[in-house]
Amino acid sequence: LKVSVIGQGYVGLPLAMSLAEAGHEVIGLDSDSSKISNLLAGKTYIEDISTPRLNECLKSGKYSPTDSPKAIANSEVVVIAVPTPLNSAREPDLNFVKSASEVIGQHMKRDCLVINESTSFPGTLRNVIKPTVEKFSKYTHEYAISPERVDPGNKTWNMKNTPRLFAGLTKSAGNLTQELYSTFCDKLIEVSSPEVAETAKLFENTFRQVNIALVNELEIISNALGISVYEILDAANSKPYGFMKFKPGLGVGGHCIPVDPTYLAYAANEKNIRAEFIDLANRVNNSMPDVVCERILNILGSNFADKKVLIMGISYKANISDVRESPSIELIKKLRAAGVEVVWNDDLVREWSSESSTSIGANKFDLTILAMRHDYMTDSLIYESSKVVFDCTGTLSGTLSL
Ligand SMILES: NC(=O)c1ccc[n+]([C@@H]2O[C@H](COP(=O)([O-])OP(=O)(O)OC[C@H]3O[C@@H](n4cnc5c(N)ncnc54)[C@H](O)[C@@H]3O)[C@@H](O)[C@H]2O)c1
């Protein structure tokens, strides 16, 4: 099939690769010209997509990256994979989804199937995407949803072996979605309406957000009780049923866990229901950089003005360079606001806010905070950086930790 994917980011680029490898003719559209220049030059900016894989797709002639919306005109299927962030009032911001829908409406020169992969509240496909496309298009399009479940950096679960939900606004839209996605995905599960798929996606991430908050709360309690949270968790995890282990940490980051539950809370709010678990979990998770900051100031003692602190890992996730909503960055800001000199090391992020990753030398710092651990951060690299190490990741033993 001729398929266009709007948005060549963490979701859209891997999807475009999988589609091209399955033999479809794929246009990868992105409004960010620098991303397109990189892609055309065979340079990947997504960790899960290797340079050889990208180049293979380009060489096959099946994948064409472009920043020109006109290129989508003859596609049989157009997939939306654009960001769905929160605005400054922390409410759903559907501007990217609306602009992608407008692009489809304005540039399609035939009927097509529009599939949404962007995460949003129930009703987005039916009440936002369809009317926006139709406002600009004289063609009769069909509409479906198949929420992406990608877990960047996960070596076990990928686009092929992770089961996928889907639903069409019409039976034929669902059928064509199944036909297309079954060319690169092993298991597809049809649900009765797009709203079920939209809400299931939000609930999956809300489940993680709430459980991470619960274990962060346990960490605060166990710390006050003087008991190791990790030992408690290992002990509880010996129960073979009815328990699932989540790890405490500096908070939550990225495009999904801190954002998606607020989309569900928004949908609840529209029906005059307050999503109390979501509000509470947001509060607990957002408080973790404060909790850690306070503990670090206690360790540094009264003369912290002349102390130099190193934070290792400033992305939100191990082995990923994405710093969106990263709690490590919150910690940097809080420590600096308290008057502590803070530098950071992250060879994946390399540059952030006109600052560069600091190189690690033997005992260069008074204290090292392991905020997020990438694979290159060996025990010896971490321990040699300073005499005192504070571990937020639960991956070091015999040192100060959450
Ligand atoms: N990152 C994840 O792990 C993940 C997992 C599952 C679902 N999602 C969801 O998938 C969606 C996309 O997330 P992402 O992480 O891929 O975002 P991203 O920021 O990595 O990529 C989105 C891309 O869309 C482009 N874009 C925005 N508006 C456009 C337009 N009108 N036309 C063309 N290009 C446009 C941007 O330039 C950007 O490159 C979001 O709704 C997100 O919640 C993300």
Tab-separated table of C-alpha atoms and ligand atoms in Angstrom:
chain	number	residue	atom	x	y	z
A	1	LEU	CA	0.000	0.000	0.000
A	2	LYS	CA	0.975	3.666	-0.362
A	3	VAL	CA	1.250	4.914	3.222
A	4	SER	CA	2.177	8.314	4.649
A	5	VAL	CA	3.223	8.749	8.259
A	6	ILE	CA	2.876	12.293	9.626
A	7	GLY	CA	5.480	12.886	12.349
A	8	GLN	CA	8.888	11.158	12.180
A	9	GLY	CA	9.643	11.036	15.902
A	10	TYR	CA	9.837	8.242	18.477
A	11	VAL	CA	6.586	6.727	17.181
A	12	GLY	CA	6.411	7.729	13.529
A	13	LEU	CA	9.949	6.853	12.430
A	14	PRO	CA	9.965	3.236	13.734
A	15	LEU	CA	6.492	2.808	12.231
A	16	ALA	CA	7.674	4.121	8.861
A	17	MET	CA	10.652	1.718	8.972
A	18	SER	CA	8.432	-1.282	9.782
A	19	LEU	CA	5.994	-0.376	7.018
A	20	ALA	CA	8.795	0.074	4.463
A	21	GLU	CA	10.382	-3.238	5.490
A	22	ALA	CA	6.997	-4.910	5.033
A	23	GLY	CA	7.070	-3.727	1.401
A	24	HIS	CA	4.778	-0.696	1.536
A	25	GLU	CA	5.666	2.572	-0.208
A	26	VAL	CA	6.159	4.948	2.682
A	27	ILE	CA	6.308	8.744	2.830
A	28	GLY	CA	7.678	9.988	6.173
A	29	LEU	CA	6.415	13.558	6.578
A	30	ASP	CA	7.750	15.857	9.274
A	31	SER	CA	7.410	19.634	9.579
A	32	ASP	CA	10.856	19.784	11.206
A	33	SER	CA	13.170	20.221	8.195
A	34	SER	CA	16.305	19.459	10.215
A	35	LYS	CA	14.919	15.991	11.023
A	36	ILE	CA	14.202	15.415	7.348
A	37	SER	CA	17.725	16.553	6.333
A	38	ASN	CA	19.167	14.088	8.831
A	39	LEU	CA	16.975	11.265	7.584
A	40	LEU	CA	17.811	11.990	3.941
A	41	ALA	CA	21.504	11.924	4.892
A	42	GLY	CA	20.957	8.530	6.536
A	43	LYS	CA	21.403	9.905	10.066
A	44	THR	CA	19.103	8.561	12.743
A	45	TYR	CA	18.156	10.496	15.876
A	46	ILE	CA	16.062	7.718	17.464
A	47	GLU	CA	18.062	5.202	19.503
A	48	ASP	CA	15.895	2.244	18.463
A	49	ILE	CA	16.538	2.874	14.760
A	50	SER	CA	20.072	1.953	13.752
A	51	THR	CA	21.928	3.754	10.965
A	52	PRO	CA	22.172	0.565	8.819
A	53	ARG	CA	18.435	-0.025	9.224
A	54	LEU	CA	17.558	3.515	8.120
A	55	ASN	CA	19.973	3.342	5.196
A	56	GLU	CA	18.598	-0.015	4.107
A	57	CYS	CA	15.078	1.465	4.007
A	58	LEU	CA	16.279	4.507	2.048
A	59	LYS	CA	18.215	2.314	-0.382
A	60	SER	CA	15.230	0.032	-0.987
A	61	GLY	CA	13.354	3.043	-2.362
A	62	LYS	CA	10.424	2.148	-0.097
A	63	TYR	CA	10.995	4.990	2.358
A	64	SER	CA	10.943	8.679	1.388
A	65	PRO	CA	11.354	11.278	4.147
A	66	THR	CA	10.024	14.738	3.267
A	67	ASP	CA	8.922	18.023	4.791
A	68	SER	CA	6.560	18.721	1.894
A	69	PRO	CA	2.903	17.991	2.785
A	70	LYS	CA	2.063	17.727	-0.930
A	71	ALA	CA	3.893	14.386	-0.985
A	72	ILE	CA	1.030	12.645	0.837
A	73	ALA	CA	-1.544	13.426	-1.922
A	74	ASN	CA	-1.857	9.926	-3.400
A	75	SER	CA	-1.543	7.841	-0.233
A	76	GLU	CA	-4.068	5.105	0.434
A	77	VAL	CA	-3.415	5.329	4.176
A	78	VAL	CA	-2.205	8.284	6.276
A	79	VAL	CA	-1.067	7.686	9.856
A	80	ILE	CA	-0.926	10.517	12.396
A	81	ALA	CA	1.994	10.240	14.846
A	82	VAL	CA	2.447	13.791	16.154
A	83	PRO	CA	2.952	15.015	19.733
A	84	THR	CA	0.051	15.373	22.169
A	85	PRO	CA	1.578	17.443	24.983
A	86	LEU	CA	0.001	19.540	27.727
A	87	ASN	CA	-0.313	23.322	27.369
A	88	SER	CA	0.921	25.809	29.975
A	89	ALA	CA	-2.289	25.249	31.987
A	90	ARG	CA	-1.426	21.505	31.918
A	91	GLU	CA	-4.449	20.702	29.779
A	92	PRO	CA	-4.441	18.561	26.581
A	93	ASP	CA	-2.897	20.437	23.661
A	94	LEU	CA	-4.263	18.993	20.415
A	95	ASN	CA	-2.768	21.650	18.139
A	96	PHE	CA	-0.347	19.194	16.486
A	97	VAL	CA	-3.137	16.666	15.906
A	98	LYS	CA	-5.352	19.386	14.452
A	99	SER	CA	-2.578	20.685	12.188
A	100	ALA	CA	-1.826	17.140	10.971
A	101	SER	CA	-5.565	16.663	10.271
A	102	GLU	CA	-5.608	19.938	8.333
A	103	VAL	CA	-2.604	18.768	6.308
A	104	ILE	CA	-4.535	15.618	5.374
A	105	GLY	CA	-7.667	17.602	4.526
A	106	GLN	CA	-5.785	20.109	2.407
A	107	HIS	CA	-3.391	17.850	0.524
A	108	MET	CA	-5.131	14.523	-0.117
A	109	LYS	CA	-6.121	14.063	-3.742
A	110	ARG	CA	-8.090	10.824	-3.216
A	111	ASP	CA	-10.081	8.949	-0.567
A	112	CYS	CA	-7.858	7.428	2.100
A	113	LEU	CA	-7.862	5.712	5.457
A	114	VAL	CA	-6.720	8.016	8.293
A	115	ILE	CA	-5.251	6.136	11.257
A	116	ASN	CA	-4.409	7.921	14.483
A	117	GLU	CA	-1.461	6.693	16.586
A	118	SER	CA	-1.116	9.824	18.731
A	119	THR	CA	-2.245	9.319	22.313
A	120	SER	CA	-5.291	11.383	23.248
A	121	PHE	CA	-8.556	11.406	25.171
A	122	PRO	CA	-11.566	9.320	24.081
A	123	GLY	CA	-13.471	10.945	21.246
A	124	THR	CA	-10.395	12.482	19.556
A	125	LEU	CA	-10.716	10.401	16.375
A	126	ARG	CA	-14.469	10.903	16.086
A	127	ASN	CA	-14.858	14.493	17.302
A	128	VAL	CA	-11.547	16.187	16.501
A	129	ILE	CA	-9.672	14.412	13.693
A	130	LYS	CA	-12.598	13.451	11.440
A	131	PRO	CA	-14.330	16.876	11.492
A	132	THR	CA	-11.005	18.710	11.013
A	133	VAL	CA	-10.042	16.595	7.991
A	134	GLU	CA	-13.561	16.924	6.566
A	135	LYS	CA	-13.574	20.681	6.959
A	136	PHE	CA	-10.719	20.899	4.436
A	137	SER	CA	-11.336	17.855	2.202
A	138	LYS	CA	-13.822	17.078	-0.516
A	139	TYR	CA	-13.004	13.347	-0.432
A	140	THR	CA	-14.701	10.648	1.642
A	141	HIS	CA	-12.094	9.297	4.028
A	142	GLU	CA	-12.325	6.496	6.554
A	143	TYR	CA	-10.994	6.682	10.105
A	144	ALA	CA	-9.386	4.250	12.551
A	145	ILE	CA	-7.150	4.197	15.568
A	146	SER	CA	-4.279	1.992	16.628
A	147	PRO	CA	-2.526	3.392	19.709
A	148	GLU	CA	1.247	2.972	19.750
A	149	ARG	CA	2.724	1.037	22.668
A	150	VAL	CA	6.411	1.514	21.895
A	151	ASP	CA	8.735	1.455	24.878
A	152	PRO	CA	11.883	3.235	23.646
A	153	GLY	CA	15.019	1.269	24.465
A	154	ASN	CA	13.147	-1.960	25.305
A	155	LYS	CA	15.172	-4.822	23.807
A	156	THR	CA	12.458	-7.466	24.331
A	157	TRP	CA	9.215	-5.851	23.271
A	158	ASN	CA	9.108	-4.145	19.886
A	159	MET	CA	6.605	-3.148	17.250
A	160	LYS	CA	6.445	-6.688	15.865
A	161	ASN	CA	5.826	-8.704	19.012
A	162	THR	CA	3.838	-6.193	21.101
A	163	PRO	CA	0.100	-6.865	20.626
A	164	ARG	CA	-1.748	-3.906	19.206
A	165	LEU	CA	-5.274	-2.612	19.774
A	166	PHE	CA	-7.254	-1.162	16.913
A	167	ALA	CA	-10.752	0.001	16.028
A	168	GLY	CA	-12.342	1.681	13.032
A	169	LEU	CA	-15.120	4.229	12.981
A	170	THR	CA	-16.577	1.875	10.358
A	171	LYS	CA	-16.168	-1.864	9.838
A	172	SER	CA	-14.263	-1.323	6.577
A	173	ALA	CA	-11.828	1.097	8.293
A	174	GLY	CA	-11.141	-1.560	10.937
A	175	ASN	CA	-10.637	-4.226	8.271
A	176	LEU	CA	-8.128	-2.171	6.279
A	177	THR	CA	-6.251	-1.250	9.477
A	178	GLN	CA	-5.992	-4.942	10.325
A	179	GLU	CA	-4.818	-5.769	6.812
A	180	LEU	CA	-2.097	-3.104	6.954
A	181	TYR	CA	-0.827	-3.658	10.492
A	182	SER	CA	-0.790	-7.445	10.227
A	183	THR	CA	1.990	-7.032	7.630
A	184	PHE	CA	4.426	-6.085	10.423
A	185	CYS	CA	2.717	-6.858	13.747
A	186	ASP	CA	2.154	-10.413	15.077
A	187	LYS	CA	-0.994	-9.853	17.122
A	188	LEU	CA	-3.851	-7.420	16.555
A	189	ILE	CA	-6.800	-7.045	18.905
A	190	GLU	CA	-9.927	-5.338	17.626
A	191	VAL	CA	-12.033	-3.468	20.175
A	192	SER	CA	-15.603	-2.332	19.692
A	193	SER	CA	-14.967	1.407	19.262
A	194	PRO	CA	-12.140	3.933	18.868
A	195	GLU	CA	-13.059	5.307	22.300
A	196	VAL	CA	-12.226	1.925	23.922
A	197	ALA	CA	-8.796	1.899	22.252
A	198	GLU	CA	-8.148	5.550	23.162
A	199	THR	CA	-9.102	4.993	26.801
A	200	ALA	CA	-7.227	1.682	27.116
A	201	LYS	CA	-4.033	3.428	25.979
A	202	LEU	CA	-4.526	6.175	28.567
A	203	PHE	CA	-5.273	3.642	31.294
A	204	GLU	CA	-2.139	1.589	30.542
A	205	ASN	CA	0.014	4.621	31.259
A	206	THR	CA	-2.133	5.750	34.183
A	207	PHE	CA	-1.630	2.299	35.727
A	208	ARG	CA	2.132	2.868	35.586
A	209	GLN	CA	1.879	6.451	36.839
A	210	VAL	CA	-0.224	5.467	39.876
A	211	ASN	CA	1.924	2.438	40.757
A	212	ILE	CA	5.145	4.427	40.430
A	213	ALA	CA	3.646	7.057	42.754
A	214	LEU	CA	2.632	4.334	45.206
A	215	VAL	CA	6.140	2.912	45.342
A	216	ASN	CA	7.604	6.427	45.628
A	217	GLU	CA	5.327	6.986	48.610
A	218	LEU	CA	6.520	3.675	50.083
A	219	GLU	CA	10.096	4.922	49.624
A	220	ILE	CA	9.341	8.082	51.620
A	221	ILE	CA	7.705	5.997	54.370
A	222	SER	CA	10.435	3.333	54.495
A	223	ASN	CA	13.145	6.007	54.537
A	224	ALA	CA	11.509	7.574	57.617
A	225	LEU	CA	11.296	4.094	59.185
A	226	GLY	CA	14.965	3.401	58.426
A	227	ILE	CA	14.220	0.299	56.293
A	228	SER	CA	15.495	-0.305	52.739
A	229	VAL	CA	12.695	0.127	50.211
A	230	TYR	CA	14.448	-2.319	47.873
A	231	GLU	CA	14.530	-5.043	50.489
A	232	ILE	CA	10.830	-4.484	51.204
A	233	LEU	CA	10.043	-4.707	47.481
A	234	ASP	CA	12.080	-7.882	46.965
A	235	ALA	CA	10.356	-9.425	49.982
A	236	ALA	CA	6.861	-8.466	48.757
A	237	ASN	CA	7.737	-9.663	45.257
A	238	SER	CA	8.285	-13.207	46.536
A	239	LYS	CA	4.486	-13.508	46.551
A	240	PRO	CA	3.743	-15.415	43.352
A	241	TYR	CA	0.392	-13.733	42.620
A	242	GLY	CA	-1.386	-10.413	43.156
A	243	PHE	CA	1.774	-8.296	43.347
A	244	MET	CA	3.684	-6.433	40.655
A	245	LYS	CA	7.010	-4.791	41.435
A	246	PHE	CA	7.536	-1.148	40.496
A	247	LYS	CA	10.733	0.709	41.390
A	248	PRO	CA	10.988	4.057	43.162
A	249	GLY	CA	12.951	6.848	41.505
A	250	LEU	CA	13.458	10.533	41.029
A	251	GLY	CA	10.013	10.898	39.451
A	252	VAL	CA	8.578	10.302	36.002
A	253	GLY	CA	9.459	11.885	32.663
A	254	GLY	CA	9.004	11.577	28.935
A	255	HIS	CA	6.055	12.131	26.688
A	256	CYS	CA	3.801	9.457	28.223
A	257	ILE	CA	3.671	8.817	31.979
A	258	PRO	CA	3.591	12.464	33.174
A	259	VAL	CA	1.207	13.480	30.361
A	260	ASP	CA	-1.246	10.727	29.346
A	261	PRO	CA	-2.988	10.367	32.743
A	262	THR	CA	-3.841	14.077	32.575
A	263	TYR	CA	-5.651	13.370	29.283
A	264	LEU	CA	-7.748	10.774	31.138
A	265	ALA	CA	-8.335	13.224	34.007
A	266	TYR	CA	-9.458	15.783	31.420
A	267	ALA	CA	-11.983	13.310	29.955
A	268	ALA	CA	-13.251	12.592	33.491
A	269	ASN	CA	-13.493	16.291	34.240
A	270	GLU	CA	-15.632	16.834	31.139
A	271	LYS	CA	-18.124	14.469	32.805
A	272	ASN	CA	-17.801	16.260	36.160
A	273	ILE	CA	-15.753	13.447	37.673
A	274	ARG	CA	-12.516	14.202	39.504
A	275	ALA	CA	-9.760	11.674	38.759
A	276	GLU	CA	-8.389	11.672	42.289
A	277	PHE	CA	-5.822	8.874	41.893
A	278	ILE	CA	-4.320	10.671	38.895
A	279	ASP	CA	-4.101	14.013	40.733
A	280	LEU	CA	-2.543	12.392	43.777
A	281	ALA	CA	-0.075	10.332	41.746
A	282	ASN	CA	0.996	13.460	39.845
A	283	ARG	CA	1.592	15.229	43.158
A	284	VAL	CA	3.651	12.385	44.655
A	285	ASN	CA	5.751	11.829	41.518
A	286	ASN	CA	6.326	15.566	41.048
A	287	SER	CA	7.481	15.869	44.670
A	288	MET	CA	10.341	13.367	44.253
A	289	PRO	CA	12.960	15.877	42.996
A	290	ASP	CA	12.159	17.978	46.130
A	291	VAL	CA	12.514	14.895	48.347
A	292	VAL	CA	15.903	14.052	46.817
A	293	CYS	CA	17.054	17.697	46.859
A	294	GLU	CA	16.362	17.903	50.592
A	295	ARG	CA	18.280	14.684	51.262
A	296	ILE	CA	21.249	15.904	49.210
A	297	LEU	CA	21.334	19.236	51.086
A	298	ASN	CA	21.353	17.275	54.362
A	299	ILE	CA	24.274	15.142	53.160
A	300	LEU	CA	26.224	18.209	52.000
A	301	GLY	CA	25.755	19.880	55.392
A	302	SER	CA	25.853	23.610	56.068
A	303	ASN	CA	28.751	24.563	53.765
A	304	PHE	CA	27.280	23.417	50.493
A	305	ALA	CA	28.146	26.657	48.688
A	306	ASP	CA	31.706	25.433	48.091
A	307	LYS	CA	30.708	21.882	47.146
A	308	LYS	CA	30.518	20.599	43.590
A	309	VAL	CA	27.835	18.069	42.743
A	310	LEU	CA	27.723	15.841	39.667
A	311	ILE	CA	24.404	14.512	38.380
A	312	MET	CA	24.780	11.457	36.158
A	313	GLY	CA	21.966	10.801	33.673
A	314	ILE	CA	19.666	13.700	32.845
A	315	SER	CA	17.338	12.015	30.338
A	316	TYR	CA	14.092	10.590	31.658
A	317	LYS	CA	14.927	7.011	30.786
A	318	ALA	CA	17.930	4.663	30.661
A	319	ASN	CA	19.753	4.505	27.303
A	320	ILE	CA	17.495	7.166	25.777
A	321	SER	CA	18.507	10.771	25.014
A	322	ASP	CA	14.998	12.224	25.502
A	323	VAL	CA	14.910	14.928	28.221
A	324	ARG	CA	11.216	15.825	27.957
A	325	GLU	CA	9.751	16.315	31.469
A	326	SER	CA	12.914	14.750	32.909
A	327	PRO	CA	12.921	14.803	36.729
A	328	SER	CA	16.757	14.981	36.701
A	329	ILE	CA	16.466	18.436	35.190
A	330	GLU	CA	14.064	19.432	37.974
A	331	LEU	CA	16.670	18.244	40.465
A	332	ILE	CA	19.428	20.270	38.764
A	333	LYS	CA	17.259	23.400	38.950
A	334	LYS	CA	16.291	22.839	42.586
A	335	LEU	CA	19.852	22.225	43.759
A	336	ARG	CA	21.094	25.288	41.879
A	337	ALA	CA	18.262	27.390	43.345
A	338	ALA	CA	19.467	26.260	46.779
A	339	GLY	CA	22.954	27.561	45.922
A	340	VAL	CA	24.716	24.281	45.079
A	341	GLU	CA	27.141	24.145	42.145
A	342	VAL	CA	25.836	21.387	39.889
A	343	VAL	CA	27.269	19.935	36.690
A	344	TRP	CA	25.955	16.920	34.818
A	345	ASN	CA	27.160	14.005	32.752
A	346	ASP	CA	25.059	12.351	30.079
A	347	ASP	CA	26.848	11.123	26.966
A	348	LEU	CA	23.524	10.433	25.273
A	349	VAL	CA	22.012	13.879	25.842
A	350	ARG	CA	25.368	15.686	25.327
A	351	GLU	CA	23.813	19.202	25.090
A	352	TRP	CA	21.011	20.701	27.142
A	353	SER	CA	20.046	24.346	27.651
A	354	SER	CA	23.376	25.651	26.232
A	355	GLU	CA	25.268	23.372	28.609
A	356	SER	CA	27.408	20.377	27.699
A	357	SER	CA	27.883	17.039	29.374
A	358	THR	CA	30.807	17.219	31.841
A	359	SER	CA	33.514	14.605	31.578
A	360	ILE	CA	33.973	12.422	34.633
A	361	GLY	CA	37.417	12.374	36.256
A	362	ALA	CA	38.697	10.723	39.381
A	363	ASN	CA	37.370	12.463	42.485
A	364	LYS	CA	36.533	15.661	40.672
A	365	PHE	CA	33.335	16.147	42.653
A	366	ASP	CA	32.169	16.235	46.278
A	367	LEU	CA	29.067	14.215	45.610
A	368	THR	CA	27.663	12.240	42.666
A	369	ILE	CA	23.947	11.687	42.206
A	370	LEU	CA	23.137	8.767	39.937
A	371	ALA	CA	19.803	10.072	38.636
A	372	MET	CA	19.388	7.828	35.571
A	373	ARG	CA	21.733	5.032	34.607
A	374	HIS	CA	22.760	4.444	30.993
A	375	ASP	CA	24.714	1.320	30.032
A	376	TYR	CA	28.034	3.188	29.671
A	377	MET	CA	27.883	4.193	33.357
A	378	THR	CA	29.906	1.370	34.869
A	379	ASP	CA	30.235	0.958	38.643
A	380	SER	CA	33.867	2.125	38.516
A	381	LEU	CA	33.027	5.219	36.432
A	382	ILE	CA	30.376	6.209	38.970
A	383	TYR	CA	32.372	5.419	42.113
A	384	GLU	CA	35.590	7.102	40.965
A	385	SER	CA	33.824	10.430	40.304
A	386	SER	CA	33.483	11.353	44.011
A	387	LYS	CA	33.777	9.899	47.500
A	388	VAL	CA	30.032	10.119	48.116
A	389	VAL	CA	27.520	8.583	45.715
A	390	PHE	CA	23.740	8.903	46.041
A	391	ASP	CA	21.859	6.363	43.924
A	392	CYS	CA	18.304	7.123	42.722
A	393	THR	CA	18.193	4.081	40.438
A	394	GLY	CA	18.470	1.132	42.820
A	395	THR	CA	21.287	-0.320	40.717
A	396	LEU	CA	24.272	0.229	43.051
A	397	SER	CA	24.848	-1.519	46.319
A	398	GLY	CA	26.669	-0.319	49.412
A	399	THR	CA	26.075	3.372	48.860
A	400	LEU	CA	23.582	6.035	49.849
A	401	SER	CA	20.388	5.498	47.929
A	402	LEU	CA	16.697	6.196	47.745
B	1	LIG	N1	7.536	8.341	22.733
B	1	LIG	C1	6.872	7.277	23.163
B	1	LIG	O1	7.447	6.422	23.830
B	1	LIG	C2	5.405	7.081	22.833
B	1	LIG	C3	4.829	5.823	23.051
B	1	LIG	C4	3.504	5.619	22.719
B	1	LIG	C5	2.751	6.669	22.233
B	1	LIG	N2	3.312	7.909	22.045
B	1	LIG	C6	2.462	8.966	21.499
B	1	LIG	O2	2.767	9.122	20.117
B	1	LIG	C7	2.632	10.486	19.735
B	1	LIG	C8	3.936	10.983	19.118
B	1	LIG	O3	4.957	10.947	20.121
B	1	LIG	P1	6.499	10.965	19.764
B	1	LIG	O4	7.222	10.585	21.015
B	1	LIG	O5	6.742	10.195	18.513
B	1	LIG	O6	6.726	12.518	19.456
B	1	LIG	P2	8.009	13.193	18.770
B	1	LIG	O7	8.047	14.602	19.248
B	1	LIG	O8	9.213	12.320	18.936
B	1	LIG	O9	7.659	13.180	17.204
B	1	LIG	C9	6.577	13.857	16.665
B	1	LIG	C10	7.021	14.512	15.360
B	1	LIG	O10	5.867	15.102	14.754
B	1	LIG	C11	6.291	16.255	14.038
B	1	LIG	N3	5.123	17.093	13.750
B	1	LIG	C12	4.348	17.799	14.604
B	1	LIG	N4	3.327	18.379	13.954
B	1	LIG	C13	3.453	18.021	12.655
B	1	LIG	C14	2.695	18.301	11.473
B	1	LIG	N5	1.577	19.030	11.524
B	1	LIG	N6	3.121	17.800	10.308
B	1	LIG	C15	4.234	17.047	10.232
B	1	LIG	N7	4.987	16.732	11.329
B	1	LIG	C16	4.594	17.210	12.510
B	1	LIG	C17	7.323	16.878	14.953
B	1	LIG	O11	8.212	17.731	14.251
B	1	LIG	C18	8.028	15.634	15.515
B	1	LIG	O12	9.191	15.301	14.781
B	1	LIG	C19	2.214	11.226	20.990
B	1	LIG	O13	0.826	11.322	21.038
B	1	LIG	C20	2.699	10.328	22.106
B	1	LIG	O14	1.952	10.484	23.285
B	1	LIG	C21	4.638	8.119	22.317
